[in-house]
Short mmCIF file of C-alpha atoms in Angstrom, two decimals:
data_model
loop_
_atom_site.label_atom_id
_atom_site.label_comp_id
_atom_site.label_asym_id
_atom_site.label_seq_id
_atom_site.Cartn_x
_atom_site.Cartn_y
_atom_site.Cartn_z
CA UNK D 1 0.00 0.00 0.00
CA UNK D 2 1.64 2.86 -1.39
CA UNK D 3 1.69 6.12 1.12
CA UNK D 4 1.06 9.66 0.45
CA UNK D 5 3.13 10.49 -2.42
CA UNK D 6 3.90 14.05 -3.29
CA UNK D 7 5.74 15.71 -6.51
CA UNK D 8 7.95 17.22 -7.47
CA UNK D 9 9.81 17.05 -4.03
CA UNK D 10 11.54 20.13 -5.15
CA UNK D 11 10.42 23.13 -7.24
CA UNK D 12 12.21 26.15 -7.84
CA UNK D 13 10.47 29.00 -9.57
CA UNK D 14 11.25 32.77 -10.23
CA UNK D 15 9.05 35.27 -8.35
CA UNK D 16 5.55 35.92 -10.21
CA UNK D 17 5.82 32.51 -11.39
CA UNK D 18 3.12 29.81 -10.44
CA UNK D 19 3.72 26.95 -8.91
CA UNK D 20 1.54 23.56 -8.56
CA UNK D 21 1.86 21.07 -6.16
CA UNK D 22 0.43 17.77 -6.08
CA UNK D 23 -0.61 15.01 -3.59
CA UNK D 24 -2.43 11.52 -3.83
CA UNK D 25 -3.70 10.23 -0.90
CA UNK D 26 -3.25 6.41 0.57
CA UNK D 27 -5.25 4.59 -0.85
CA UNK D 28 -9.01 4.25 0.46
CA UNK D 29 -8.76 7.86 2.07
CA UNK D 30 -10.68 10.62 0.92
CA UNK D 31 -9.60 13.04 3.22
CA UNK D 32 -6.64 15.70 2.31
CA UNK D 33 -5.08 18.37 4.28
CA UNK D 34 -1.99 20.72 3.33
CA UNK D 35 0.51 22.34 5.92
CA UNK D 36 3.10 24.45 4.91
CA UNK D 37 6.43 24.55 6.76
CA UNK D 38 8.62 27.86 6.41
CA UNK D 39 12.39 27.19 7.47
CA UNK D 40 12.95 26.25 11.06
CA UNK D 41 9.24 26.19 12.04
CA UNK D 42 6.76 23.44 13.30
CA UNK D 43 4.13 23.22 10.62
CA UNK D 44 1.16 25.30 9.60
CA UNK D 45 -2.32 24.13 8.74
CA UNK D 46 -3.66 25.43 5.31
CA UNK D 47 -6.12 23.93 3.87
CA UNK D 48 -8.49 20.31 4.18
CA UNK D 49 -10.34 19.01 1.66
CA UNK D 50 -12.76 15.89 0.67
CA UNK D 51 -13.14 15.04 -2.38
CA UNK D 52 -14.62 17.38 -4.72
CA UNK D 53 -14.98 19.88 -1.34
CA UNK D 54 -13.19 22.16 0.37
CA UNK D 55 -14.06 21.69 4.12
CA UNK D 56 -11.58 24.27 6.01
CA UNK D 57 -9.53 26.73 3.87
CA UNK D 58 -9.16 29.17 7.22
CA UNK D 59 -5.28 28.51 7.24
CA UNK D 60 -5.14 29.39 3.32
CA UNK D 61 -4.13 32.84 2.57
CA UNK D 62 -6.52 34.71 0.74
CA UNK D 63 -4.93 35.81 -1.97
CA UNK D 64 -2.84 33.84 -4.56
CA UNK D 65 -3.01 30.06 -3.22
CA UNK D 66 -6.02 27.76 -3.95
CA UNK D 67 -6.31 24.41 -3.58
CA UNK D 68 -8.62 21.37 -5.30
CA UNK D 69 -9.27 18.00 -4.89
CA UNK D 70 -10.78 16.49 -7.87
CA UNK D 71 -13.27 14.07 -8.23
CA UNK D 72 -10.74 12.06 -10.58
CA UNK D 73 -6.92 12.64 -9.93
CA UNK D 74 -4.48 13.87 -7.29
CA UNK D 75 -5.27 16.73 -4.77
CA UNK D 76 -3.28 20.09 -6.06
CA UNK D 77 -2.24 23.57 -3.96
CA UNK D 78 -1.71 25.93 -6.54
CA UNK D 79 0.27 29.58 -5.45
CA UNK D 80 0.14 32.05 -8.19
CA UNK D 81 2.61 35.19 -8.84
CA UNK D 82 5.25 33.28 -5.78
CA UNK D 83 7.15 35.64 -3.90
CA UNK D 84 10.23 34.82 -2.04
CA UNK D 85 7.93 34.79 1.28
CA UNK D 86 6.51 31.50 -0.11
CA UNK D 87 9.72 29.50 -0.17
CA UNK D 88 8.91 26.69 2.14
CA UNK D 89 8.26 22.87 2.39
CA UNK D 90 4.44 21.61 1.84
CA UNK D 91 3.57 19.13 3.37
CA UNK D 92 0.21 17.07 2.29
CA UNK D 93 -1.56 14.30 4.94
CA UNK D 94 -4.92 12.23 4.58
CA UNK D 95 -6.72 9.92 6.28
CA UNK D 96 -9.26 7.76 5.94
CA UNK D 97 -13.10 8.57 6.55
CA UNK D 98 -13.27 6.66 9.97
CA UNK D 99 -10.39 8.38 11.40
CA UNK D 100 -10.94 11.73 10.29
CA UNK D 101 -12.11 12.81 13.70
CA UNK D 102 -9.06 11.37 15.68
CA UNK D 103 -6.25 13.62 14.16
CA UNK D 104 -4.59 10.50 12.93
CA UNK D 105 -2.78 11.52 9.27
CA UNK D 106 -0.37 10.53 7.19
CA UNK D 107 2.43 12.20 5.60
CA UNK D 108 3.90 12.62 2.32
CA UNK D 109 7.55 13.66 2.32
CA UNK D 110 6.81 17.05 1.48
CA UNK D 111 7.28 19.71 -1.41
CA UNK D 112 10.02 22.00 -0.88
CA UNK D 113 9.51 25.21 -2.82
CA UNK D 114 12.26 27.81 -3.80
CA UNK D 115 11.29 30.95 -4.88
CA UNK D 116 14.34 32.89 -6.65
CA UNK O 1 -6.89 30.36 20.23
CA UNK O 2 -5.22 26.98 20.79
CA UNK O 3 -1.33 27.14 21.31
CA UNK O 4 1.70 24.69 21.42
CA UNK O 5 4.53 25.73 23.56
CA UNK O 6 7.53 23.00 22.77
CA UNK O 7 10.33 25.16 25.18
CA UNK O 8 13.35 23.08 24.15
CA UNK O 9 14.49 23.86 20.86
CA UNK O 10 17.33 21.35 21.15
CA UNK O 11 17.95 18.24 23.59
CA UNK O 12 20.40 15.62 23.18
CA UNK O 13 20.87 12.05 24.66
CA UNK O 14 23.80 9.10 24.96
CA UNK O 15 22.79 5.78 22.77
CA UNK O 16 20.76 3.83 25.26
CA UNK O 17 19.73 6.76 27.51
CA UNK O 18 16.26 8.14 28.36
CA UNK O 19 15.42 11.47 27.48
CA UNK O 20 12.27 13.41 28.15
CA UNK O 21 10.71 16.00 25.74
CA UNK O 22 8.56 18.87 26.91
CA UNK O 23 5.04 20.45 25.83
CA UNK O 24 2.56 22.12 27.32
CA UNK O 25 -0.53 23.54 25.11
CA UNK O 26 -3.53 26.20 25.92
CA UNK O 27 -7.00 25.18 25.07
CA UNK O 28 -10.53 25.63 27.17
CA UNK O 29 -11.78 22.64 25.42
CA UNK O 30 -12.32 19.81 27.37
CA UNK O 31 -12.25 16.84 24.51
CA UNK O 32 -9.30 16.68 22.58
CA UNK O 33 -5.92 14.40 21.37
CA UNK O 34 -2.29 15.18 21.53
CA UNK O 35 0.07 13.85 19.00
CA UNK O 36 3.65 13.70 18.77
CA UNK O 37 5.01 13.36 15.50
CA UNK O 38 8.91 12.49 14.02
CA UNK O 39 10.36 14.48 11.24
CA UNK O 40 13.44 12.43 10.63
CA UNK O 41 16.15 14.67 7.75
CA UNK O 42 14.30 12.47 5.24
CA UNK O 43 11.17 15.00 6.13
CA UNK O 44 8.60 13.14 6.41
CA UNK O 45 6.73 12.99 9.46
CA UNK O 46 5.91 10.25 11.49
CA UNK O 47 3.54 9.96 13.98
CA UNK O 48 4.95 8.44 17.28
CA UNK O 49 2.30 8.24 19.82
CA UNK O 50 -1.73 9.65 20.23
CA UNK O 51 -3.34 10.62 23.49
CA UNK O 52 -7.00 10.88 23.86
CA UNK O 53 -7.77 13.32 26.11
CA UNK O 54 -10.45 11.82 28.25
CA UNK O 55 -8.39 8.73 28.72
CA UNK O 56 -6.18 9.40 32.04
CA UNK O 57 -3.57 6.42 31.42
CA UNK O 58 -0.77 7.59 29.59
CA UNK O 59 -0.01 5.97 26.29
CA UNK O 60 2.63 4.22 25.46
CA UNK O 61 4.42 2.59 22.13
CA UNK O 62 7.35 0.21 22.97
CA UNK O 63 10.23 2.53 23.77
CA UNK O 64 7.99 6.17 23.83
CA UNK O 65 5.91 6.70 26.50
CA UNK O 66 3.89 10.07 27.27
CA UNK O 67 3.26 11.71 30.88
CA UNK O 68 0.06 13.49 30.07
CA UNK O 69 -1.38 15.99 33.27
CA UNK O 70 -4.37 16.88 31.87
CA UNK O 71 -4.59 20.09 34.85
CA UNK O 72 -1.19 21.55 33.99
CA UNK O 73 -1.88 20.86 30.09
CA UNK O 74 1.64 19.06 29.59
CA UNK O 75 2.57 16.04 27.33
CA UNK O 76 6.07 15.00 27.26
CA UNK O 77 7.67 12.53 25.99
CA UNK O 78 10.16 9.93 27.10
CA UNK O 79 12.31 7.81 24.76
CA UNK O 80 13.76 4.83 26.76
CA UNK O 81 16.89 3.24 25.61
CA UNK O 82 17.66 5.94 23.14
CA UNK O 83 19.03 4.71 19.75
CA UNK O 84 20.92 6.80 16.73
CA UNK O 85 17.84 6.35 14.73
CA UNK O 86 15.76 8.53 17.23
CA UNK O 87 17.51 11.57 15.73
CA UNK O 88 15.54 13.76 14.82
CA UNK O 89 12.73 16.99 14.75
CA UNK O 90 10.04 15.79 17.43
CA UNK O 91 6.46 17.95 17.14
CA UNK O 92 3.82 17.97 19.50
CA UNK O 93 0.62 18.73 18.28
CA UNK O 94 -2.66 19.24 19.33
CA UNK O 95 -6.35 18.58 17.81
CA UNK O 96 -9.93 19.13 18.88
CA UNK O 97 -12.83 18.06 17.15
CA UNK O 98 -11.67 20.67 14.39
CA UNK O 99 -9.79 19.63 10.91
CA UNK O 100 -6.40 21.33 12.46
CA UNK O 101 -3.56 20.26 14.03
CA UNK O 102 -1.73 22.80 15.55
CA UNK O 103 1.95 22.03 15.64
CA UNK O 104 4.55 23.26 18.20
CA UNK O 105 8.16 24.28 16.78
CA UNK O 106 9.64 21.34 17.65
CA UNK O 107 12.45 19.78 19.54
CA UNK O 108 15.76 18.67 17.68
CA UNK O 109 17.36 15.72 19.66
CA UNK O 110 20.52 14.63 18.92
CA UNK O 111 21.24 11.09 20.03
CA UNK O 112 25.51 10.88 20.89
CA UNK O 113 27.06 7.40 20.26
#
């Protein structure tokens, strides 16, 4: 059972580029939640999503960064125009429907963006 | 507003030592879990141990144990026998019956040979 698999691992983009990061869940779990990580810093909660819904966006800024997860395919966090303030590791977790109360997720190994 | 107060940004340990990691968190809820999770240089996180909150024994996973006081709102943890591949970024983190978990900054232990 393959685990939460993220790409790229690293992306480096210019500033007022886009970038797109992608996640697929375990298998079996519809449940998807992206933290971002800025350089010596615990984690930071973004954005969690069901399929086809986005449940809690309150840790998503509100301007330039959206996120999806699509009926059919992996779930993406998309950041439009980067700046250099957006140079971090993103981290995406799921879980399965029966533990999505428990706080239980698992991790991919993370997206780390560079923003020149 | 929930908080996670890790106040040890570094700890180390000798191979085959115990070593205690500290956390305390805020909250007025009264149902809730703690977490702490493993970030290992490879990145990825790992989760280590779960607490539910309205369970007063204090987990434990082979070598990690936690010494959850519900009244002071602390949740260390102890890693018995230390070994070289315990080195790592250790998170505490906290959820209530929210999507979020709320991460502390962590605790880099070093284990010494």
């Amino acid at each position: 059972n393959a685990g939460v698999m993220q790409n790229p691992r690293h992306l480096v983009r210019r500033r007022g580029q886009e970038a797109r990061l992608r996640c697929s869940p375990m298998k079996g779990h519809s449940h998807v939640y992206w933290y971002r990580q800025l350089p010596e810093e615990g984690l930071k909660f973004m954005v969690y999503l069901q399929k086809e819904n986005i449940i809690d966006e309150s840790g998503m800024p509100k301007e330039r960064f959206s996120a999806e997860f699509p009926k059919e395919g992996p779930s993406i966090l998309r950041i439009q125009q980067v700046v250099r303030g957006d140079s971090a590791a993103y981290f995406c977790a799921s879980s399965p429907q029966e533990r999505k109360n428990t706080g239980e997720l698992f991790f991919g190994e993370g997206s780390r963006l560079t923003v020149l | 507003a929930q908080t996670v107060t890790q106040s040890q940004p570094e700890m180390s340990v000798q191979e085959a030592e115990t070593v205690t990691l500290s956390c305390t968190y805020d909250t007025s809820e009264s149902d809730y879990y703690l977490f702490w999770y493993k970030q290992p240089p490879s990145r990825q996180m790992i989760l280590v141990i779960r607490q539910e909150a309205y369970k007063q024994q204090n987990a434990t996973e082979n070598r990690f144990s936690v010494n959850f006081q519900k009244a002071a709102k602390s949740f260390s943890l102890k890693i018995s026998d230390s070994q070289l591949g315990d080195a790592a970024m250790y998170f505490c983190a906290y959820k209530t019956s929210g999507s979020r978990l709320t991460f502390g900054e962590g605790t880099q232990l070093t284990v010494n040979p």
